[in-house]
mmCIF file of C-alpha atoms and ligand atoms in Angstrom:
data_model
loop_
_atom_site.group_PDB
_atom_site.id
_atom_site.type_symbol
_atom_site.label_atom_id
_atom_site.label_comp_id
_atom_site.label_asym_id
_atom_site.label_seq_id
_atom_site.Cartn_x
_atom_site.Cartn_y
_atom_site.Cartn_z
ATOM 1 C CA MET A 357 0.000 0.000 0.000
ATOM 2 C CA THR A 358 1.555 3.298 -1.065
ATOM 3 C CA ASN A 359 0.749 6.880 -0.208
ATOM 4 C CA PHE A 360 -0.490 8.845 -3.153
ATOM 5 C CA PRO A 361 0.678 12.353 -4.039
ATOM 6 C CA GLU A 362 -2.362 14.570 -3.935
ATOM 7 C CA ILE A 363 -3.571 16.964 -6.572
ATOM 8 C CA VAL A 364 -4.310 20.371 -5.173
ATOM 9 C CA GLN A 365 -6.894 22.378 -7.014
ATOM 10 C CA GLU A 366 -5.396 25.824 -7.282
ATOM 11 C CA PRO A 367 -7.764 28.688 -6.652
ATOM 12 C CA GLN A 368 -9.472 30.232 -9.632
ATOM 13 C CA PHE A 369 -11.779 33.186 -9.754
ATOM 14 C CA SER A 370 -14.591 31.468 -11.580
ATOM 15 C CA GLY A 371 -17.575 33.152 -13.127
ATOM 16 C CA SER A 372 -19.097 29.899 -14.362
ATOM 17 C CA THR A 373 -21.358 29.174 -11.396
ATOM 18 C CA SER A 374 -23.684 31.650 -9.777
ATOM 19 C CA PRO A 375 -23.738 30.740 -6.099
ATOM 20 C CA ASP A 376 -26.579 32.340 -4.282
ATOM 21 C CA PRO A 377 -26.576 32.151 -0.534
ATOM 22 C CA ALA A 378 -28.807 29.258 0.568
ATOM 23 C CA GLN A 379 -28.207 27.273 -2.572
ATOM 24 C CA SER A 380 -28.132 23.537 -1.745
ATOM 25 C CA LEU A 381 -24.815 21.781 -1.888
ATOM 26 C CA ILE A 382 -25.455 18.799 -4.150
ATOM 27 C CA ASP A 383 -22.673 16.699 -5.602
ATOM 28 C CA SER A 384 -22.618 15.133 -9.059
ATOM 29 C CA HIS A 385 -23.990 11.869 -7.581
ATOM 30 C CA GLY A 386 -27.079 13.638 -6.238
ATOM 31 C CA ARG A 387 -26.014 13.596 -2.570
ATOM 32 C CA VAL A 388 -26.995 16.630 -0.526
ATOM 33 C CA ILE A 389 -24.089 17.855 1.595
ATOM 34 C CA THR A 390 -25.194 19.184 4.975
ATOM 35 C CA ASP A 391 -22.288 18.258 7.294
ATOM 36 C CA LEU A 392 -18.970 20.067 7.531
ATOM 37 C CA ARG A 393 -16.086 18.724 9.604
ATOM 38 C CA VAL A 394 -13.607 21.424 10.459
ATOM 39 C CA SER A 395 -10.141 20.548 11.699
ATOM 40 C CA VAL A 396 -9.082 23.429 13.943
ATOM 41 C CA THR A 397 -5.570 22.061 14.475
ATOM 42 C CA ASP A 398 -3.584 18.989 13.542
ATOM 43 C CA ARG A 399 -1.743 19.063 16.872
ATOM 44 C CA CYS A 400 -2.655 16.273 19.268
ATOM 45 C CA ASN A 401 -1.717 15.480 22.859
ATOM 46 C CA TYR A 402 -2.201 11.723 22.337
ATOM 47 C CA LYS A 403 -0.116 9.320 20.290
ATOM 48 C CA CYS A 404 -2.675 6.605 19.635
ATOM 49 C CA VAL A 405 -0.925 3.580 18.205
ATOM 50 C CA TYR A 406 -3.355 3.211 15.287
ATOM 51 C CA CYS A 407 -3.148 6.904 14.337
ATOM 52 C CA ARG A 408 0.240 8.478 15.052
ATOM 53 C CA THR A 409 3.816 7.372 14.651
ATOM 54 C CA GLY A 410 4.576 9.020 17.985
ATOM 55 C CA GLN A 411 6.133 12.274 16.835
ATOM 56 C CA VAL A 412 4.558 15.294 18.450
ATOM 57 C CA GLY A 413 3.777 18.648 16.872
ATOM 58 C CA ALA A 414 1.748 20.184 14.097
ATOM 59 C CA GLN A 415 2.595 19.472 10.511
ATOM 60 C CA TYR A 416 0.315 22.033 8.929
ATOM 61 C CA ASP A 417 -0.582 25.665 9.560
ATOM 62 C CA GLU A 418 -3.792 26.691 11.271
ATOM 63 C CA LEU A 419 -6.221 29.355 10.150
ATOM 64 C CA THR A 420 -7.200 32.160 12.480
ATOM 65 C CA THR A 421 -10.648 32.111 14.089
ATOM 66 C CA GLU A 422 -11.681 34.945 11.825
ATOM 67 C CA GLN A 423 -10.630 33.003 8.721
ATOM 68 C CA TYR A 424 -12.415 29.849 9.888
ATOM 69 C CA LEU A 425 -15.590 31.803 10.583
ATOM 70 C CA ARG A 426 -15.558 33.524 7.217
ATOM 71 C CA LEU A 427 -15.145 30.200 5.398
ATOM 72 C CA ILE A 428 -17.712 28.376 7.555
ATOM 73 C CA ARG A 429 -20.190 31.213 6.991
ATOM 74 C CA ASN A 430 -19.976 30.636 3.250
ATOM 75 C CA PHE A 431 -20.451 26.877 3.656
ATOM 76 C CA VAL A 432 -23.508 27.529 5.830
ATOM 77 C CA ASP A 433 -24.897 29.987 3.304
ATOM 78 C CA LEU A 434 -24.760 27.176 0.747
ATOM 79 C CA GLY A 435 -26.567 24.565 2.844
ATOM 80 C CA ILE A 436 -24.325 23.229 5.627
ATOM 81 C CA GLU A 437 -26.462 22.628 8.746
ATOM 82 C CA LYS A 438 -24.073 20.728 11.022
ATOM 83 C CA VAL A 439 -20.545 21.752 11.911
ATOM 84 C CA ARG A 440 -18.265 19.351 13.778
ATOM 85 C CA LEU A 441 -15.036 20.788 15.152
ATOM 86 C CA THR A 442 -12.267 18.250 15.218
ATOM 87 C CA GLY A 443 -8.548 17.839 14.671
ATOM 88 C CA GLY A 444 -5.872 16.845 15.786
ATOM 89 C CA GLU A 445 -7.188 17.584 19.226
ATOM 90 C CA PRO A 446 -9.606 20.525 19.028
ATOM 91 C CA LEU A 447 -9.464 21.328 22.757
ATOM 92 C CA LEU A 448 -5.823 22.346 22.308
ATOM 93 C CA ARG A 449 -7.018 25.372 20.387
ATOM 94 C CA ARG A 450 -7.123 28.306 22.827
ATOM 95 C CA ASP A 451 -9.811 30.242 20.977
ATOM 96 C CA LEU A 452 -12.148 27.266 20.586
ATOM 97 C CA ILE A 453 -14.740 28.626 22.993
ATOM 98 C CA GLU A 454 -14.803 31.933 21.176
ATOM 99 C CA MET A 455 -15.368 30.089 17.894
ATOM 100 C CA VAL A 456 -18.202 27.987 19.348
ATOM 101 C CA ARG A 457 -19.785 31.089 20.902
ATOM 102 C CA GLU A 458 -19.929 32.799 17.535
ATOM 103 C CA LEU A 459 -21.123 29.732 15.600
ATOM 104 C CA ALA A 460 -23.865 29.173 18.177
ATOM 105 C CA THR A 461 -25.477 32.479 17.225
ATOM 106 C CA TRP A 462 -25.913 31.454 13.582
ATOM 107 C CA ARG A 463 -29.164 30.257 12.054
ATOM 108 C CA ILE A 464 -29.708 28.018 9.038
ATOM 109 C CA PRO A 465 -30.572 30.555 6.332
ATOM 110 C CA ALA A 466 -32.881 28.537 4.040
ATOM 111 C CA GLY A 467 -34.363 25.134 3.264
ATOM 112 C CA PRO A 468 -36.656 22.960 5.385
ATOM 113 C CA ASN A 469 -34.690 23.789 8.544
ATOM 114 C CA ALA A 470 -34.488 27.538 7.904
ATOM 115 C CA GLY A 471 -34.338 29.569 11.099
ATOM 116 C CA GLN A 472 -33.090 26.679 13.213
ATOM 117 C CA LYS A 473 -29.795 26.945 15.045
ATOM 118 C CA LEU A 474 -26.718 25.505 13.464
ATOM 119 C CA ASP A 475 -25.833 22.149 15.038
ATOM 120 C CA ILE A 476 -22.354 22.424 16.555
ATOM 121 C CA ALA A 477 -20.543 19.359 17.795
ATOM 122 C CA ILE A 478 -16.994 18.541 18.864
ATOM 123 C CA THR A 479 -15.007 15.326 18.589
ATOM 124 C CA THR A 480 -12.321 15.197 21.266
ATOM 125 C CA ASN A 481 -10.102 12.741 23.072
ATOM 126 C CA GLY A 482 -11.585 14.225 26.260
ATOM 127 C CA HIS A 483 -8.237 14.834 27.997
ATOM 128 C CA LEU A 484 -8.966 18.526 28.615
ATOM 129 C CA LEU A 485 -12.744 18.226 28.792
ATOM 130 C CA GLU A 486 -13.060 18.296 32.573
ATOM 131 C CA ASP A 487 -12.324 22.039 32.639
ATOM 132 C CA LEU A 488 -13.801 22.900 29.258
ATOM 133 C CA ALA A 489 -17.142 21.032 29.214
ATOM 134 C CA GLN A 490 -19.113 23.698 31.077
ATOM 135 C CA PRO A 491 -17.596 26.695 29.225
ATOM 136 C CA LEU A 492 -18.287 24.922 25.919
ATOM 137 C CA LYS A 493 -21.878 24.231 26.922
ATOM 138 C CA ASP A 494 -22.282 27.839 28.019
ATOM 139 C CA ALA A 495 -20.850 28.976 24.683
ATOM 140 C CA GLY A 496 -23.592 27.052 22.887
ATOM 141 C CA LEU A 497 -22.059 23.679 21.989
ATOM 142 C CA SER A 498 -24.791 21.186 21.072
ATOM 143 C CA ARG A 499 -23.026 17.840 21.480
ATOM 144 C CA VAL A 500 -19.730 16.165 22.251
ATOM 145 C CA THR A 501 -18.242 12.882 21.093
ATOM 146 C CA VAL A 502 -15.334 11.496 23.089
ATOM 147 C CA SER A 503 -12.923 8.993 21.612
ATOM 148 C CA MET A 504 -12.133 6.203 24.032
ATOM 149 C CA ASP A 505 -10.612 2.966 22.883
ATOM 150 C CA ALA A 506 -10.735 0.906 26.075
ATOM 151 C CA VAL A 507 -12.641 0.707 29.359
ATOM 152 C CA GLU A 508 -9.588 -0.524 31.256
ATOM 153 C CA GLN A 509 -6.790 1.855 32.166
ATOM 154 C CA GLU A 510 -3.926 -0.384 31.140
ATOM 155 C CA THR A 511 -5.273 -1.112 27.665
ATOM 156 C CA PHE A 512 -6.378 2.496 27.233
ATOM 157 C CA GLU A 513 -2.953 3.917 28.011
ATOM 158 C CA ARG A 514 -1.242 1.290 25.863
ATOM 159 C CA VAL A 515 -3.269 2.756 22.979
ATOM 160 C CA THR A 516 -2.874 6.485 23.778
ATOM 161 C CA ARG A 517 0.746 6.149 24.967
ATOM 162 C CA VAL A 518 0.058 8.867 27.569
ATOM 163 C CA PRO A 519 0.262 7.877 31.266
ATOM 164 C CA GLY A 520 -2.666 9.178 33.296
ATOM 165 C CA SER A 521 -4.845 9.660 30.235
ATOM 166 C CA PHE A 522 -7.548 7.226 31.331
ATOM 167 C CA PRO A 523 -8.672 8.992 34.543
ATOM 168 C CA ALA A 524 -8.506 12.356 32.751
ATOM 169 C CA VAL A 525 -10.867 11.143 30.019
ATOM 170 C CA VAL A 526 -13.268 9.541 32.506
ATOM 171 C CA ARG A 527 -13.406 12.862 34.398
ATOM 172 C CA GLY A 528 -13.936 14.651 31.087
ATOM 173 C CA ILE A 529 -16.898 12.452 30.156
ATOM 174 C CA ARG A 530 -18.486 12.958 33.574
ATOM 175 C CA ALA A 531 -17.988 16.719 33.311
ATOM 176 C CA ALA A 532 -19.677 16.713 29.898
ATOM 177 C CA GLN A 533 -22.648 14.813 31.283
ATOM 178 C CA GLN A 534 -22.894 17.185 34.240
ATOM 179 C CA ALA A 535 -22.685 20.205 31.965
ATOM 180 C CA GLY A 536 -25.734 18.968 30.024
ATOM 181 C CA LEU A 537 -23.823 17.889 26.927
ATOM 182 C CA GLY A 538 -25.330 14.417 27.164
ATOM 183 C CA PRO A 539 -26.050 11.913 25.967
ATOM 184 C CA VAL A 540 -22.311 11.792 25.430
ATOM 185 C CA LYS A 541 -21.222 9.594 22.557
ATOM 186 C CA VAL A 542 -18.076 7.545 23.002
ATOM 187 C CA ASN A 543 -16.275 6.360 19.861
ATOM 188 C CA CYS A 544 -14.048 3.303 20.043
ATOM 189 C CA VAL A 545 -11.830 2.225 17.169
ATOM 190 C CA LEU A 546 -11.495 -1.545 17.409
ATOM 191 C CA LEU A 547 -8.265 -3.226 16.396
ATOM 192 C CA ARG A 548 -7.897 -6.963 16.467
ATOM 193 C CA GLY A 549 -5.258 -7.887 19.010
ATOM 194 C CA PHE A 550 -5.088 -4.397 20.593
ATOM 195 C CA ASN A 551 -8.452 -3.721 22.196
ATOM 196 C CA ASP A 552 -11.031 -6.168 20.821
ATOM 197 C CA ASP A 553 -11.198 -7.712 24.303
ATOM 198 C CA GLN A 554 -12.953 -4.503 25.437
ATOM 199 C CA ILE A 555 -16.196 -5.036 23.480
ATOM 200 C CA GLU A 556 -18.190 -6.566 26.332
ATOM 201 C CA GLY A 557 -16.829 -3.974 28.786
ATOM 202 C CA PHE A 558 -18.138 -1.198 26.545
ATOM 203 C CA GLY A 559 -21.533 -2.936 26.530
ATOM 204 C CA HIS A 560 -21.622 -2.732 30.331
ATOM 205 C CA LEU A 561 -20.456 0.906 30.210
ATOM 206 C CA ALA A 562 -23.266 1.872 27.807
ATOM 207 C CA ARG A 563 -25.852 0.299 30.099
ATOM 208 C CA ARG A 564 -24.399 1.656 33.325
ATOM 209 C CA GLU A 565 -23.541 5.230 32.335
ATOM 210 C CA GLY A 566 -26.175 6.176 29.726
ATOM 211 C CA ILE A 567 -23.398 6.732 27.193
ATOM 212 C CA ILE A 568 -23.955 5.930 23.512
ATOM 213 C CA VAL A 569 -20.993 3.723 22.603
ATOM 214 C CA ARG A 570 -20.054 3.527 18.946
ATOM 215 C CA PHE A 571 -17.540 1.083 17.550
ATOM 216 C CA ILE A 572 -15.650 2.254 14.469
ATOM 217 C CA GLU A 573 -13.824 0.018 12.061
ATOM 218 C CA PHE A 574 -10.143 0.771 11.698
ATOM 219 C CA MET A 575 -9.475 2.510 8.359
ATOM 220 C CA PRO A 576 -6.171 2.770 6.461
ATOM 221 C CA LEU A 577 -5.584 6.362 7.570
ATOM 222 C CA GLU A 578 -2.760 5.923 10.060
ATOM 223 C CA GLU A 579 0.568 7.749 9.841
ATOM 224 C CA GLY A 580 2.573 4.518 9.739
ATOM 225 C CA ARG A 581 1.824 1.207 8.125
ATOM 226 C CA LEU A 582 -0.326 -0.852 10.456
ATOM 227 C CA TRP A 583 -3.620 -1.416 8.684
ATOM 228 C CA ASN A 584 -4.637 -4.700 7.167
ATOM 229 C CA LEU A 585 -8.052 -6.251 6.731
ATOM 230 C CA ASP A 586 -7.375 -8.908 9.393
ATOM 231 C CA MET A 587 -7.188 -6.150 12.032
ATOM 232 C CA VAL A 588 -10.744 -4.989 11.296
ATOM 233 C CA VAL A 589 -13.310 -6.513 13.674
ATOM 234 C CA PRO A 590 -16.486 -7.219 11.655
ATOM 235 C CA VAL A 591 -19.936 -6.002 12.671
ATOM 236 C CA LYS A 592 -21.366 -9.483 13.207
ATOM 237 C CA GLU A 593 -18.692 -10.349 15.753
ATOM 238 C CA ILE A 594 -19.314 -7.094 17.666
ATOM 239 C CA VAL A 595 -23.074 -7.685 17.763
ATOM 240 C CA ASP A 596 -22.697 -11.354 18.771
ATOM 241 C CA ARG A 597 -20.322 -10.509 21.589
ATOM 242 C CA LEU A 598 -22.430 -7.610 22.895
ATOM 243 C CA SER A 599 -25.458 -9.903 22.889
ATOM 244 C CA THR A 600 -23.767 -11.993 25.553
ATOM 245 C CA VAL A 601 -23.945 -8.914 27.852
ATOM 246 C CA PHE A 602 -27.664 -8.507 27.129
ATOM 247 C CA PRO A 603 -29.785 -9.261 24.013
ATOM 248 C CA LEU A 604 -29.680 -6.527 21.356
ATOM 249 C CA LYS A 605 -32.217 -5.306 18.830
ATOM 250 C CA PRO A 606 -31.636 -3.021 15.810
ATOM 251 C CA LEU A 607 -32.936 0.550 16.165
ATOM 252 C CA ALA A 608 -34.190 2.774 13.331
ATOM 253 C CA PRO A 609 -31.635 5.293 12.014
ATOM 254 C CA ASN A 610 -32.021 8.886 13.205
ATOM 255 C CA ALA A 611 -31.298 10.168 9.679
ATOM 256 C CA ALA A 612 -30.717 8.670 6.221
ATOM 257 C CA SER A 613 -27.099 9.848 6.222
ATOM 258 C CA GLU A 614 -26.361 8.426 9.685
ATOM 259 C CA THR A 615 -23.067 6.537 9.635
ATOM 260 C CA ALA A 616 -23.799 4.313 12.636
ATOM 261 C CA ARG A 617 -26.064 1.269 12.603
ATOM 262 C CA ARG A 618 -27.920 1.615 15.871
ATOM 263 C CA TYR A 619 -28.696 -1.137 18.352
ATOM 264 C CA GLY A 620 -30.440 -1.044 21.697
ATOM 265 C CA PHE A 621 -30.432 -3.633 24.448
ATOM 266 C CA THR A 622 -33.873 -5.246 24.525
ATOM 267 C CA ASP A 623 -34.616 -4.036 28.069
ATOM 268 C CA GLY A 624 -34.300 -0.454 26.796
ATOM 269 C CA LEU A 625 -31.124 0.291 28.762
ATOM 270 C CA GLY A 626 -28.158 1.512 26.686
ATOM 271 C CA GLU A 627 -27.457 2.223 23.030
ATOM 272 C CA ILE A 628 -24.695 0.952 20.769
ATOM 273 C CA GLY A 629 -23.702 2.120 17.295
ATOM 274 C CA ILE A 630 -21.480 0.394 14.795
ATOM 275 C CA ILE A 631 -19.751 2.449 12.125
ATOM 276 C CA ALA A 632 -18.446 0.111 9.454
ATOM 277 C CA PRO A 633 -16.854 2.160 6.670
ATOM 278 C CA VAL A 634 -14.681 -0.800 5.631
ATOM 279 C CA THR A 635 -17.006 -3.821 5.595
ATOM 280 C CA GLN A 636 -20.334 -2.004 5.054
ATOM 281 C CA ALA A 637 -19.472 1.290 3.389
ATOM 282 C CA PHE A 638 -22.092 4.038 3.508
ATOM 283 C CA CYS A 639 -20.652 6.305 0.784
ATOM 284 C CA GLY A 640 -23.974 6.357 -1.112
ATOM 285 C CA ALA A 641 -25.565 8.312 1.746
ATOM 286 C CA CYS A 642 -22.539 10.446 2.610
ATOM 287 C CA SER A 643 -23.462 14.032 3.484
ATOM 288 C CA ARG A 644 -20.007 15.181 4.634
ATOM 289 C CA ILE A 645 -17.150 17.335 3.474
ATOM 290 C CA ARG A 646 -14.102 18.498 5.379
ATOM 291 C CA LEU A 647 -12.023 21.615 5.877
ATOM 292 C CA THR A 648 -8.447 20.921 6.986
ATOM 293 C CA SER A 649 -6.582 23.091 9.492
ATOM 294 C CA ASP A 650 -4.582 24.610 6.628
ATOM 295 C CA GLY A 651 -7.701 25.536 4.701
ATOM 296 C CA LYS A 652 -8.124 22.770 2.107
ATOM 297 C CA ILE A 653 -11.513 21.328 1.275
ATOM 298 C CA ARG A 654 -11.536 17.522 1.225
ATOM 299 C CA THR A 655 -14.603 15.855 -0.212
ATOM 300 C CA CYS A 656 -13.755 12.378 1.094
ATOM 301 C CA LEU A 657 -11.442 10.988 3.794
ATOM 302 C CA PHE A 658 -9.769 9.050 0.986
ATOM 303 C CA SER A 659 -9.551 11.927 -1.521
ATOM 304 C CA HIS A 660 -6.463 12.244 -3.664
ATOM 305 C CA ARG A 661 -7.488 15.783 -4.508
ATOM 306 C CA GLU A 662 -7.689 18.796 -2.203
ATOM 307 C CA HIS A 663 -9.229 22.174 -2.956
ATOM 308 C CA ASP A 664 -7.185 25.076 -1.634
ATOM 309 C CA ILE A 665 -9.839 27.543 -0.515
ATOM 310 C CA TYR A 666 -7.387 29.202 1.890
ATOM 311 C CA ALA A 667 -5.216 30.308 -1.036
ATOM 312 C CA LEU A 668 -8.293 31.908 -2.566
ATOM 313 C CA LEU A 669 -9.093 33.654 0.715
ATOM 314 C CA ARG A 670 -5.557 35.028 0.899
ATOM 315 C CA LEU A 671 -5.842 36.360 -2.639
ATOM 316 C CA GLY A 672 -8.702 38.536 -1.428
ATOM 317 C CA ALA A 673 -11.621 36.567 -2.888
ATOM 318 C CA SER A 674 -15.153 37.825 -2.334
ATOM 319 C CA ASP A 675 -17.776 35.675 -0.602
ATOM 320 C CA HIS A 676 -19.319 35.083 -4.003
ATOM 321 C CA GLU A 677 -16.024 33.684 -5.286
ATOM 322 C CA LEU A 678 -15.527 31.525 -2.193
ATOM 323 C CA ARG A 679 -18.985 30.034 -2.648
ATOM 324 C CA ALA A 680 -18.337 29.337 -6.339
ATOM 325 C CA PHE A 681 -15.160 27.496 -5.322
ATOM 326 C CA ILE A 682 -17.038 25.435 -2.699
ATOM 327 C CA LEU A 683 -19.684 24.452 -5.236
ATOM 328 C CA GLN A 684 -17.037 23.359 -7.715
ATOM 329 C CA ALA A 685 -15.260 21.279 -5.068
ATOM 330 C CA VAL A 686 -18.476 19.591 -3.921
ATOM 331 C CA GLU A 687 -19.367 18.708 -7.466
ATOM 332 C CA LYS A 688 -16.173 16.670 -7.650
ATOM 333 C CA LYS A 689 -16.958 14.634 -4.536
ATOM 334 C CA GLU A 690 -15.895 11.024 -5.076
ATOM 335 C CA ALA A 691 -18.610 8.389 -5.553
ATOM 336 C CA ARG A 692 -17.043 6.094 -2.936
ATOM 337 C CA HIS A 693 -13.818 4.936 -1.365
ATOM 338 C CA HIS A 694 -11.906 1.880 -2.545
ATOM 339 C CA ILE A 695 -10.551 0.429 0.716
ATOM 340 C CA GLY A 696 -9.548 -3.204 0.359
ATOM 341 C CA GLU A 697 -9.745 -3.199 -3.458
ATOM 342 C CA PRO A 698 -6.716 -4.085 -5.580
ATOM 343 C CA GLY A 699 -4.713 -0.946 -6.321
ATOM 344 C CA PHE A 700 -6.121 0.996 -3.330
ATOM 345 C CA LEU A 701 -3.841 3.906 -2.489
ATOM 346 C CA LYS A 702 -3.805 5.606 0.900
ATOM 347 C CA PRO A 703 -4.287 9.360 0.820
ATOM 348 C CA SER A 704 -1.093 11.303 1.534
ATOM 349 C CA ARG A 705 -2.501 12.800 4.761
ATOM 350 C CA SER A 706 -3.404 10.663 7.744
ATOM 351 C CA MET A 707 -6.537 11.013 9.903
ATOM 352 C CA VAL A 708 -4.922 13.315 12.469
ATOM 353 C CA HIS A 709 -3.905 15.756 9.715
ATOM 354 C CA ILE A 710 -7.188 15.550 7.788
ATOM 355 C CA GLY A 711 -9.513 15.897 10.770
ATOM 356 C CA GLY A 712 -11.418 12.849 11.977
HETATM 357 N N1 SAM B 1758 -8.499 14.162 18.836
HETATM 358 C C1 SAM B 1758 -9.899 14.011 18.614
HETATM 359 C C2 SAM B 1758 -10.366 12.655 19.070
HETATM 360 O O1 SAM B 1758 -9.563 11.888 19.582
HETATM 361 O O2 SAM B 1758 -11.552 12.397 18.944
HETATM 362 C C3 SAM B 1758 -10.361 14.279 17.204
HETATM 363 C C4 SAM B 1758 -9.523 13.796 16.086
HETATM 364 S S1 SAM B 1758 -9.382 12.031 15.940
HETATM 365 C C5 SAM B 1758 -8.392 11.897 14.491
HETATM 366 C C6 SAM B 1758 -11.029 11.643 15.431
HETATM 367 C C7 SAM B 1758 -11.413 10.201 15.478
HETATM 368 O O3 SAM B 1758 -10.738 9.495 14.454
HETATM 369 C C8 SAM B 1758 -11.096 9.478 16.767
HETATM 370 O O4 SAM B 1758 -12.268 8.840 17.227
HETATM 371 C C9 SAM B 1758 -10.079 8.461 16.364
HETATM 372 O O5 SAM B 1758 -10.176 7.307 17.137
HETATM 373 C C10 SAM B 1758 -10.462 8.210 14.925
HETATM 374 N N2 SAM B 1758 -9.425 7.615 14.111
HETATM 375 C C11 SAM B 1758 -8.135 7.984 14.001
HETATM 376 N N3 SAM B 1758 -7.497 7.204 13.132
HETATM 377 C C12 SAM B 1758 -8.394 6.303 12.673
HETATM 378 C C13 SAM B 1758 -8.346 5.235 11.751
HETATM 379 N N4 SAM B 1758 -7.225 4.927 11.126
HETATM 380 N N5 SAM B 1758 -9.464 4.519 11.525
HETATM 381 C C14 SAM B 1758 -10.622 4.838 12.172
HETATM 382 N N6 SAM B 1758 -10.741 5.853 13.037
HETATM 383 C C15 SAM B 1758 -9.641 6.564 13.296
#
């Protein structure tokens, strides 16, 4: 498996499209794009074995809050309704609360949800959440997802490679629940031989703590070379093993574009989600695009093409021109990924540098 040099779409001042505010973002496969994931930094305070090689520090520049807000405003004007702030580790960004506070005042400008508040979520490793949960809630954050790859300290810290990380994250989750950011979602990336012995423990956690636990299949997006299909734990095995904790039943999706298959325990206590981008890809219903911390639009995690909207911003583009650029990028969104197929090439950036 080789990394692939990416094509960067250089900025052009295009007059070909006429982007009105509130125009829907629809790609050439007919998918409506409503979700924007914004990486606010590619720095991270964890060195998770399946993500990082262990070197610390940012690799890419970061936009200023003002630049992020200007770009996000144009995405929202075109139809984005949900913004998820991620990274790297988003809580490392000092002005995060300020950014959330501003975003929380915005309304969806048009469409069936016109007038409703923008949905603002954060994905975090939770290490700094104990102190930040309440200020984030007060600033207007809607939801938080915490990544947590084990329910036992030893396994957890073998994954994060940071001593003391487990109690910090547990305190962070509790603080989020107390701040009213619940139900907190916990995401666990399962890797055969690393943490697949934690499945049943997560089942108990979901039932005990009222946390929605979601298992995510490991994708070939790590900095090093670890991924192979044998490391991916298939959905059926997860469901079978959770059923030994308590019988499970499938739940209806919350939305057509929802990535997780939902399950509830039959006594009504606890919810589980399984996100299976490798074995049961959901590209046909994908509603997401991404903005990297250095201002590139990525239309798929596995894109080999990036769209340099930051360069356009720096050239002094108008909002009209930024929106035309966004529309052009979205139109080129890939039909699907090709993980596991012969000739599959990893993108040149890894998850931590794209924004998970
Ligand atoms: N630092 C934040 C966190 O830990 O949630 C946000 C960024 S992190 C890259 C976002 C999510 O991507 C985490 O849940 C992480 O476990 C997941 N992730 C990282 N590398 C992955 C991979 N190769 N396959 C699947 N998920 C991955």
